[in-house]
mmCIF file of C-alpha atoms in Angstrom:
data_model
loop_
_atom_site.group_PDB
_atom_site.id
_atom_site.type_symbol
_atom_site.label_atom_id
_atom_site.label_comp_id
_atom_site.label_asym_id
_atom_site.label_seq_id
_atom_site.Cartn_x
_atom_site.Cartn_y
_atom_site.Cartn_z
ATOM 1 C CA MET S 1 78.613 73.346 112.756
ATOM 2 C CA ALA S 2 80.012 74.539 116.511
ATOM 3 C CA GLN S 3 80.938 77.562 118.115
ATOM 4 C CA LEU S 4 85.036 76.964 119.195
ATOM 5 C CA THR S 5 86.845 79.420 120.856
ATOM 6 C CA TYR S 6 90.858 79.343 119.429
ATOM 7 C CA ARG S 7 91.469 77.758 122.619
ATOM 8 C CA GLU S 8 89.562 75.005 121.612
ATOM 9 C CA ALA S 9 90.614 75.064 118.157
ATOM 10 C CA VAL S 10 94.617 74.223 118.997
ATOM 11 C CA ALA S 11 93.442 70.662 121.259
ATOM 12 C CA ARG S 12 90.958 70.099 118.414
ATOM 13 C CA ALA S 13 93.558 70.012 115.262
ATOM 14 C CA ILE S 14 96.357 68.190 117.479
ATOM 15 C CA ALA S 15 93.732 65.959 118.513
ATOM 16 C CA GLN S 16 92.495 65.589 114.640
ATOM 17 C CA GLU S 17 96.108 65.134 113.346
ATOM 18 C CA MET S 18 97.514 62.399 116.264
ATOM 19 C CA ARG S 19 93.990 60.251 115.807
ATOM 20 C CA ARG S 20 94.730 60.041 112.273
ATOM 21 C CA ASP S 21 98.765 59.058 112.329
ATOM 22 C CA GLU S 22 100.366 57.309 115.419
ATOM 23 C CA SER S 23 103.505 59.346 114.431
ATOM 24 C CA VAL S 24 102.471 62.388 115.495
ATOM 25 C CA VAL S 25 103.586 62.912 118.754
ATOM 26 C CA PHE S 26 103.415 66.142 121.042
ATOM 27 C CA LEU S 27 105.811 67.751 123.488
ATOM 28 C CA GLY S 28 106.370 71.074 125.255
ATOM 29 C CA GLU S 29 106.543 72.482 128.597
ATOM 30 C CA ASP S 30 103.682 71.845 130.468
ATOM 31 C CA VAL S 31 101.203 71.030 127.684
ATOM 32 C CA GLY S 32 100.126 67.839 129.103
ATOM 33 C CA ALA S 33 99.389 67.482 132.984
ATOM 34 C CA ALA S 34 99.122 71.301 132.970
ATOM 35 C CA GLY S 35 97.193 71.538 129.455
ATOM 36 C CA GLY S 36 99.556 74.419 128.807
ATOM 37 C CA VAL S 37 99.862 77.743 130.118
ATOM 38 C CA PHE S 38 96.908 78.886 127.788
ATOM 39 C CA LYS S 39 94.735 75.518 128.850
ATOM 40 C CA ALA S 40 95.230 75.116 124.927
ATOM 41 C CA THR S 41 96.290 71.619 124.877
ATOM 42 C CA ALA S 42 93.583 70.509 128.011
ATOM 43 C CA GLY S 43 92.695 66.543 127.116
ATOM 44 C CA LEU S 44 95.606 65.804 125.181
ATOM 45 C CA LEU S 45 97.860 63.852 128.343
ATOM 46 C CA GLU S 46 94.411 61.967 128.797
ATOM 47 C CA GLU S 47 93.638 61.266 125.290
ATOM 48 C CA PHE S 48 96.761 60.057 123.657
ATOM 49 C CA GLY S 49 99.140 59.258 126.863
ATOM 50 C CA PRO S 50 102.226 60.378 128.006
ATOM 51 C CA ARG S 51 104.149 57.973 125.444
ATOM 52 C CA ARG S 52 102.569 60.739 122.977
ATOM 53 C CA VAL S 53 102.316 64.059 124.702
ATOM 54 C CA ARG S 54 105.094 64.610 126.410
ATOM 55 C CA ASP S 55 105.930 67.124 129.042
ATOM 56 C CA THR S 56 110.027 68.228 128.974
ATOM 57 C CA PRO S 57 111.996 70.945 130.626
ATOM 58 C CA ILE S 58 112.464 74.188 131.054
ATOM 59 C CA SER S 59 114.242 74.093 128.168
ATOM 60 C CA GLU S 60 113.499 75.394 124.773
ATOM 61 C CA GLN S 61 116.802 74.146 123.421
ATOM 62 C CA ALA S 62 115.928 70.872 124.370
ATOM 63 C CA VAL S 63 112.460 71.095 123.246
ATOM 64 C CA LEU S 64 113.761 71.645 119.620
ATOM 65 C CA GLY S 65 116.139 69.436 119.912
ATOM 66 C CA ALA S 66 114.123 66.733 120.354
ATOM 67 C CA ALA S 67 111.379 67.223 118.071
ATOM 68 C CA MET S 68 114.345 67.893 114.749
ATOM 69 C CA GLY S 69 115.605 64.563 115.984
ATOM 70 C CA ALA S 70 112.314 62.937 116.633
ATOM 71 C CA ALA S 71 111.490 64.427 112.837
ATOM 72 C CA MET S 72 114.624 63.040 111.078
ATOM 73 C CA THR S 73 114.112 59.288 112.639
ATOM 74 C CA GLY S 74 110.585 58.827 111.176
ATOM 75 C CA LEU S 75 108.241 60.899 113.327
ATOM 76 C CA ARG S 76 105.771 63.875 112.935
ATOM 77 C CA PRO S 77 106.642 65.770 115.554
ATOM 78 C CA ILE S 78 104.457 69.004 117.000
ATOM 79 C CA ALA S 79 106.278 70.914 119.304
ATOM 80 C CA GLU S 80 105.251 73.876 121.349
ATOM 81 C CA ILE S 81 107.230 76.933 122.545
ATOM 82 C CA MET S 82 105.449 78.407 124.981
ATOM 83 C CA PHE S 83 105.848 82.266 124.015
ATOM 84 C CA SER S 84 106.985 83.163 120.761
ATOM 85 C CA ASP S 85 109.531 85.607 122.503
ATOM 86 C CA PHE S 86 111.517 82.126 123.409
ATOM 87 C CA PHE S 87 112.544 81.628 120.374
ATOM 88 C CA ALA S 88 115.421 83.981 121.052
ATOM 89 C CA VAL S 89 116.915 81.162 123.230
ATOM 90 C CA CYS S 90 116.932 78.513 120.719
ATOM 91 C CA TRP S 91 116.938 80.039 117.437
ATOM 92 C CA ASP S 92 120.600 78.353 116.056
ATOM 93 C CA ILE S 93 118.471 75.461 115.964
ATOM 94 C CA VAL S 94 115.638 76.470 114.127
ATOM 95 C CA ALA S 95 117.716 79.003 111.704
ATOM 96 C CA ASN S 96 120.765 76.636 110.995
ATOM 97 C CA GLU S 97 119.653 73.082 111.910
ATOM 98 C CA ILE S 98 116.265 72.766 111.292
ATOM 99 C CA ALA S 99 115.849 74.968 108.647
ATOM 100 C CA LYS S 100 118.260 73.855 106.688
ATOM 101 C CA THR S 101 119.132 69.933 107.462
ATOM 102 C CA ARG S 102 116.850 68.726 104.250
ATOM 103 C CA TYR S 103 118.812 71.266 102.022
ATOM 104 C CA MET S 104 122.235 70.295 103.428
ATOM 105 C CA THR S 105 121.693 66.672 102.770
ATOM 106 C CA ASN S 106 120.340 67.347 99.181
ATOM 107 C CA GLY S 107 116.796 65.769 100.555
ATOM 108 C CA GLN S 108 118.603 62.462 102.332
ATOM 109 C CA VAL S 109 116.884 63.781 105.738
ATOM 110 C CA SER S 110 113.577 65.587 106.058
ATOM 111 C CA LEU S 111 112.190 67.296 108.917
ATOM 112 C CA PRO S 112 108.199 67.257 109.286
ATOM 113 C CA LEU S 113 107.562 69.235 112.013
ATOM 114 C CA VAL S 114 105.397 71.767 113.552
ATOM 115 C CA ILE S 115 106.761 74.129 116.178
ATOM 116 C CA ARG S 116 103.836 76.411 117.472
ATOM 117 C CA SER S 117 103.580 79.450 119.777
ATOM 118 C CA ALA S 118 101.724 81.906 121.066
ATOM 119 C CA ASN S 119 102.448 84.486 119.427
ATOM 120 C CA GLY S 120 102.292 88.434 119.824
ATOM 121 C CA GLY S 121 100.530 91.093 122.141
ATOM 122 C CA GLY S 122 97.081 92.513 123.385
ATOM 123 C CA LEU S 123 97.042 90.730 127.121
ATOM 124 C CA ARG S 124 99.560 93.181 129.308
ATOM 125 C CA PHE S 125 102.698 90.444 129.322
ATOM 126 C CA GLY S 126 104.995 92.804 128.439
ATOM 127 C CA ALA S 127 107.670 93.708 126.216
ATOM 128 C CA GLN S 128 109.423 90.163 127.090
ATOM 129 C CA HIS S 129 105.943 87.603 126.500
ATOM 130 C CA SER S 130 104.756 90.033 123.735
ATOM 131 C CA GLN S 131 106.445 90.024 120.834
ATOM 132 C CA ALA S 132 105.158 89.598 117.747
ATOM 133 C CA VAL S 133 108.001 87.499 115.693
ATOM 134 C CA GLU S 134 106.252 85.739 112.946
ATOM 135 C CA ASN S 135 108.556 88.617 110.780
ATOM 136 C CA TRP S 136 111.812 86.962 112.279
ATOM 137 C CA ALA S 137 110.633 83.623 111.043
ATOM 138 C CA MET S 138 110.124 84.667 107.632
ATOM 139 C CA ALA S 139 113.502 85.892 106.867
ATOM 140 C CA VAL S 140 114.797 81.946 107.431
ATOM 141 C CA PRO S 141 114.833 79.814 103.879
ATOM 142 C CA GLY S 142 113.495 76.620 104.526
ATOM 143 C CA LEU S 143 110.786 77.606 107.064
ATOM 144 C CA LYS S 144 107.020 77.824 106.186
ATOM 145 C CA VAL S 145 105.477 80.556 108.160
ATOM 146 C CA VAL S 146 101.368 80.255 108.961
ATOM 147 C CA ALA S 147 99.664 82.162 111.386
ATOM 148 C CA PRO S 148 95.635 82.053 111.564
ATOM 149 C CA SER S 149 93.075 84.616 112.733
ATOM 150 C CA SER S 150 89.922 82.069 112.932
ATOM 151 C CA PRO S 151 89.566 78.997 115.118
ATOM 152 C CA ALA S 152 88.417 77.444 111.385
ATOM 153 C CA ASP S 153 91.630 78.187 110.071
ATOM 154 C CA LEU S 154 93.536 77.558 112.781
ATOM 155 C CA ILE S 155 92.505 73.635 112.386
ATOM 156 C CA GLY S 156 93.237 73.447 108.768
ATOM 157 C CA LEU S 157 96.047 74.870 108.785
ATOM 158 C CA PHE S 158 97.392 73.137 111.558
ATOM 159 C CA ALA S 159 96.482 69.607 109.779
ATOM 160 C CA ALA S 160 98.287 71.206 106.226
ATOM 161 C CA ALA S 161 101.108 72.026 108.777
ATOM 162 C CA VAL S 162 101.600 68.122 110.149
ATOM 163 C CA ARG S 163 101.522 66.551 106.996
ATOM 164 C CA ASP S 164 104.151 68.814 105.419
ATOM 165 C CA PRO S 165 106.760 67.360 104.771
ATOM 166 C CA ASP S 166 108.915 70.817 105.693
ATOM 167 C CA PRO S 167 109.491 72.310 109.012
ATOM 168 C CA VAL S 168 106.141 75.263 109.642
ATOM 169 C CA LEU S 169 106.175 77.779 112.307
ATOM 170 C CA PHE S 170 102.968 77.767 113.409
ATOM 171 C CA PHE S 171 101.613 81.360 115.014
ATOM 172 C CA GLU S 172 98.848 81.569 117.583
ATOM 173 C CA ALA S 173 97.714 85.028 118.505
ATOM 174 C CA LYS S 174 97.399 84.572 122.325
ATOM 175 C CA SER S 175 94.923 87.584 121.944
ATOM 176 C CA LEU S 176 92.891 85.873 120.198
ATOM 177 C CA TYR S 177 92.315 82.315 122.400
ATOM 178 C CA PRO S 178 88.656 83.736 123.843
ATOM 179 C CA VAL S 179 87.337 84.777 120.474
ATOM 180 C CA ARG S 180 84.849 82.688 118.940
ATOM 181 C CA GLY S 181 83.982 81.150 115.549
ATOM 182 C CA GLU S 182 81.766 78.692 113.537
ATOM 183 C CA VAL S 183 83.568 75.261 113.033
ATOM 184 C CA PRO S 184 82.539 72.916 110.225
ATOM 185 C CA ASP S 185 82.136 69.308 111.928
ATOM 186 C CA GLY S 186 84.361 66.496 111.036
ATOM 187 C CA GLU S 187 88.062 66.382 109.617
ATOM 188 C CA ILE S 188 89.302 69.927 108.613
ATOM 189 C CA VAL S 189 92.405 70.642 106.091
ATOM 190 C CA GLU S 190 93.155 73.907 104.444
ATOM 191 C CA GLU S 191 96.053 74.608 101.883
ATOM 192 C CA LEU S 192 99.300 76.259 103.388
ATOM 193 C CA GLY S 193 100.616 79.960 100.661
ATOM 194 C CA ARG S 194 96.975 80.625 100.242
ATOM 195 C CA ALA S 195 95.398 84.129 101.514
ATOM 196 C CA LYS S 196 91.122 84.623 101.862
ATOM 197 C CA VAL S 197 89.421 87.445 101.010
ATOM 198 C CA VAL S 198 87.401 87.288 103.997
ATOM 199 C CA ARG S 199 85.305 90.882 102.783
ATOM 200 C CA ALA S 200 84.813 92.477 99.646
ATOM 201 C CA GLY S 201 85.483 95.975 98.822
ATOM 202 C CA ALA S 202 85.608 98.241 95.500
ATOM 203 C CA ASP S 203 87.489 101.120 96.498
ATOM 204 C CA VAL S 204 90.355 100.062 99.224
ATOM 205 C CA THR S 205 92.072 96.680 100.212
ATOM 206 C CA ILE S 206 93.088 95.850 103.293
ATOM 207 C CA VAL S 207 95.668 93.169 103.675
ATOM 208 C CA ALA S 208 95.905 91.828 107.417
ATOM 209 C CA LEU S 209 97.082 88.592 109.321
ATOM 210 C CA ALA S 210 96.172 86.870 112.367
ATOM 211 C CA SER S 211 94.971 89.362 115.437
ATOM 212 C CA MET S 212 94.592 91.998 113.152
ATOM 213 C CA VAL S 213 92.294 90.612 110.534
ATOM 214 C CA PRO S 214 89.106 91.116 112.995
ATOM 215 C CA ARG S 215 90.226 94.720 113.838
ATOM 216 C CA ALA S 216 90.861 95.460 109.842
ATOM 217 C CA LEU S 217 87.430 93.758 109.357
ATOM 218 C CA ALA S 218 85.733 95.877 112.233
ATOM 219 C CA ALA S 219 87.732 99.199 110.437
ATOM 220 C CA ALA S 220 86.057 97.944 107.544
ATOM 221 C CA ALA S 221 82.205 98.049 108.413
ATOM 222 C CA GLU S 222 83.569 101.290 109.953
ATOM 223 C CA LEU S 223 84.655 102.926 106.843
ATOM 224 C CA SER S 224 81.614 101.739 105.021
ATOM 225 C CA ARG S 225 79.046 103.044 107.694
ATOM 226 C CA THR S 226 80.769 106.051 108.448
ATOM 227 C CA HIS S 227 82.797 107.197 105.586
ATOM 228 C CA GLY S 228 81.490 104.895 102.236
ATOM 229 C CA ILE S 229 84.514 103.682 101.725
ATOM 230 C CA GLU S 230 83.883 99.976 100.914
ATOM 231 C CA ALA S 231 87.010 97.884 102.149
ATOM 232 C CA GLY S 232 87.952 94.785 101.036
ATOM 233 C CA VAL S 233 89.997 92.784 103.893
ATOM 234 C CA VAL S 234 92.658 90.194 102.996
ATOM 235 C CA ASP S 235 93.749 87.456 105.495
ATOM 236 C CA LEU S 236 97.200 86.031 104.427
ATOM 237 C CA ARG S 237 97.430 83.357 107.121
ATOM 238 C CA SER S 238 100.903 82.276 105.587
ATOM 239 C CA LEU S 239 104.051 84.155 105.387
ATOM 240 C CA VAL S 240 105.463 81.520 103.806
ATOM 241 C CA ALA S 241 104.799 80.500 101.071
ATOM 242 C CA LEU S 242 103.372 84.635 100.840
ATOM 243 C CA ASP S 243 100.217 84.671 98.604
ATOM 244 C CA VAL S 244 101.036 87.444 96.465
ATOM 245 C CA THR S 245 98.696 86.251 93.966
ATOM 246 C CA THR S 246 95.537 86.738 95.469
ATOM 247 C CA VAL S 247 96.432 90.177 96.921
ATOM 248 C CA LEU S 248 97.881 91.674 92.996
ATOM 249 C CA ALA S 249 94.147 90.615 92.145
ATOM 250 C CA GLU S 250 92.640 92.497 94.885
ATOM 251 C CA LEU S 251 95.108 95.512 94.171
ATOM 252 C CA ALA S 252 94.172 95.391 90.337
ATOM 253 C CA MET S 253 90.081 96.331 91.456
ATOM 254 C CA THR S 254 90.481 98.713 94.130
ATOM 255 C CA GLY S 255 93.767 100.327 93.290
ATOM 256 C CA ARG S 256 94.580 100.996 97.102
ATOM 257 C CA LEU S 257 96.089 98.813 99.454
ATOM 258 C CA PHE S 258 96.828 99.019 103.224
ATOM 259 C CA THR S 259 98.351 96.515 105.375
ATOM 260 C CA VAL S 260 97.841 96.180 109.218
ATOM 261 C CA GLU S 261 100.475 94.671 111.220
ATOM 262 C CA GLU S 262 101.483 94.121 114.875
ATOM 263 C CA ASN S 263 105.153 93.480 114.117
ATOM 264 C CA PRO S 264 107.254 96.706 115.324
ATOM 265 C CA ARG S 265 107.352 98.912 111.902
ATOM 266 C CA LEU S 266 111.542 98.443 110.852
ATOM 267 C CA CYS S 267 111.635 94.731 108.809
ATOM 268 C CA GLY S 268 108.110 93.694 109.594
ATOM 269 C CA TRP S 269 106.188 91.724 106.797
ATOM 270 C CA GLY S 270 104.307 94.131 105.231
ATOM 271 C CA ALA S 271 107.939 95.940 104.265
ATOM 272 C CA GLU S 272 108.081 92.870 101.876
ATOM 273 C CA LEU S 273 104.903 93.142 100.566
ATOM 274 C CA VAL S 274 104.833 96.677 99.599
ATOM 275 C CA SER S 275 107.927 96.044 98.010
ATOM 276 C CA VAL S 276 106.935 93.061 96.135
ATOM 277 C CA LEU S 277 103.454 95.269 94.678
ATOM 278 C CA ALA S 278 105.320 97.880 93.672
ATOM 279 C CA GLU S 279 106.977 95.723 91.615
ATOM 280 C CA ASP S 280 104.723 93.119 90.058
ATOM 281 C CA GLY S 281 101.536 95.794 90.673
ATOM 282 C CA PHE S 282 103.053 99.025 89.977
ATOM 283 C CA THR S 283 100.293 100.030 87.019
ATOM 284 C CA SER S 284 97.396 99.297 89.600
ATOM 285 C CA LEU S 285 98.299 101.726 92.040
ATOM 286 C CA ASP S 286 96.006 104.702 92.480
ATOM 287 C CA GLY S 287 98.239 105.612 95.497
ATOM 288 C CA PRO S 288 100.869 104.940 97.752
ATOM 289 C CA LEU S 289 101.126 101.608 99.209
ATOM 290 C CA ILE S 290 100.465 102.407 103.049
ATOM 291 C CA ARG S 291 101.577 99.900 105.999
ATOM 292 C CA ILE S 292 100.240 100.612 109.299
ATOM 293 C CA THR S 293 102.038 99.417 112.156
ATOM 294 C CA THR S 294 103.356 98.778 115.610
ATOM 295 C CA PRO S 295 105.738 101.892 116.125
ATOM 296 C CA HIS S 296 110.289 100.135 116.540
ATOM 297 C CA VAL S 297 109.549 100.566 119.769
ATOM 298 C CA PRO S 298 109.282 97.452 122.766
ATOM 299 C CA LEU S 299 105.287 96.683 123.574
ATOM 300 C CA PRO S 300 104.835 98.184 126.557
ATOM 301 C CA ALA S 301 102.921 96.559 129.859
ATOM 302 C CA ALA S 302 100.683 99.477 130.791
ATOM 303 C CA ASP S 303 97.472 99.109 128.851
ATOM 304 C CA SER S 304 97.066 102.631 127.644
ATOM 305 C CA LEU S 305 100.407 102.512 126.051
ATOM 306 C CA GLU S 306 100.269 99.198 124.797
ATOM 307 C CA ASP S 307 96.487 99.983 123.567
ATOM 308 C CA ALA S 308 98.392 103.311 121.659
ATOM 309 C CA ALA S 309 101.042 100.972 120.425
ATOM 310 C CA LEU S 310 99.567 98.581 118.567
ATOM 311 C CA PRO S 311 97.214 99.365 115.656
ATOM 312 C CA THR S 312 93.326 99.941 116.302
ATOM 313 C CA VAL S 313 89.746 99.569 114.309
ATOM 314 C CA ALA S 314 90.182 104.060 114.772
ATOM 315 C CA ARG S 315 93.647 104.043 113.716
ATOM 316 C CA ILE S 316 93.025 101.435 110.654
ATOM 317 C CA VAL S 317 89.783 104.208 109.782
ATOM 318 C CA GLU S 318 91.721 107.352 110.152
ATOM 319 C CA THR S 319 94.517 106.307 108.482
ATOM 320 C CA VAL S 320 92.526 105.267 105.216
ATOM 321 C CA VAL S 321 90.145 107.843 105.346
ATOM 322 C CA LYS S 322 93.078 110.259 105.319
ATOM 323 C CA ASN S 323 94.631 108.505 102.582
ATOM 324 C CA THR S 324 91.729 107.778 100.215
ATOM 325 C CA ASP S 325 90.221 110.266 97.592
#
């Protein structure tokens, strides 16, 4: 067992899969010689060489076009989009080409590729470099969507993504890069589409994703300590496939559920989840399904304003207490 940062887990995850399978290649802007703009891919060029670790021009369309072609011809590419906001300049390739090729060729062409990207706010990068866009991807049929919250899960879910026969968008919470966690030795492989109950609680259920999971856990601890409310916390880990079964089981035990999401409030992933729960878990409800979100505004760069926009531990605690008998 080792202590790794979320940032260090990225390089370990990529290296694990590149050592295992010669068909795995890695490409993106400054991912090789510079070790990535967040220094998350340091050492990969030195170990695997420029044939398998490729620095690309500053063109997201070129990166994903090359990755798509590589996947169609037998490789298993990992492509980096530096900031998830930049999906906006190459979304046609993602949503209209990569997501649909297997369907439109009746399975004759598969695209086993992973597109990884730094996602979300908290680091004062402003409105064009701080968006949480996993809900964009969730809306496109043909894409799997993964967003881990811990170093160990990052490695295990990344391995599953690389080995999957379909395209996977892998969102790394950039605010978590310096966060440390216990990581088992040896190969780690998780299962896509399986949520994890990271804290048991009998009174309410809090469902979170990526950077919001540590905040949900801190809020649950505070609720227990100061209000006597025992909150269970579910880490969704994947949005597609969405593990509704695990969430429904937790809701059946507590009767009350809150989502904590970094997406802007309108059309965030929590809206879809509570819609499903209202249909399939209505008889379990002892109160309304409550979403705790970022407001529907561009994320500010100013420290105090960004902190006010993103869900905080205090806001989670306050909302749960207000809506719990």
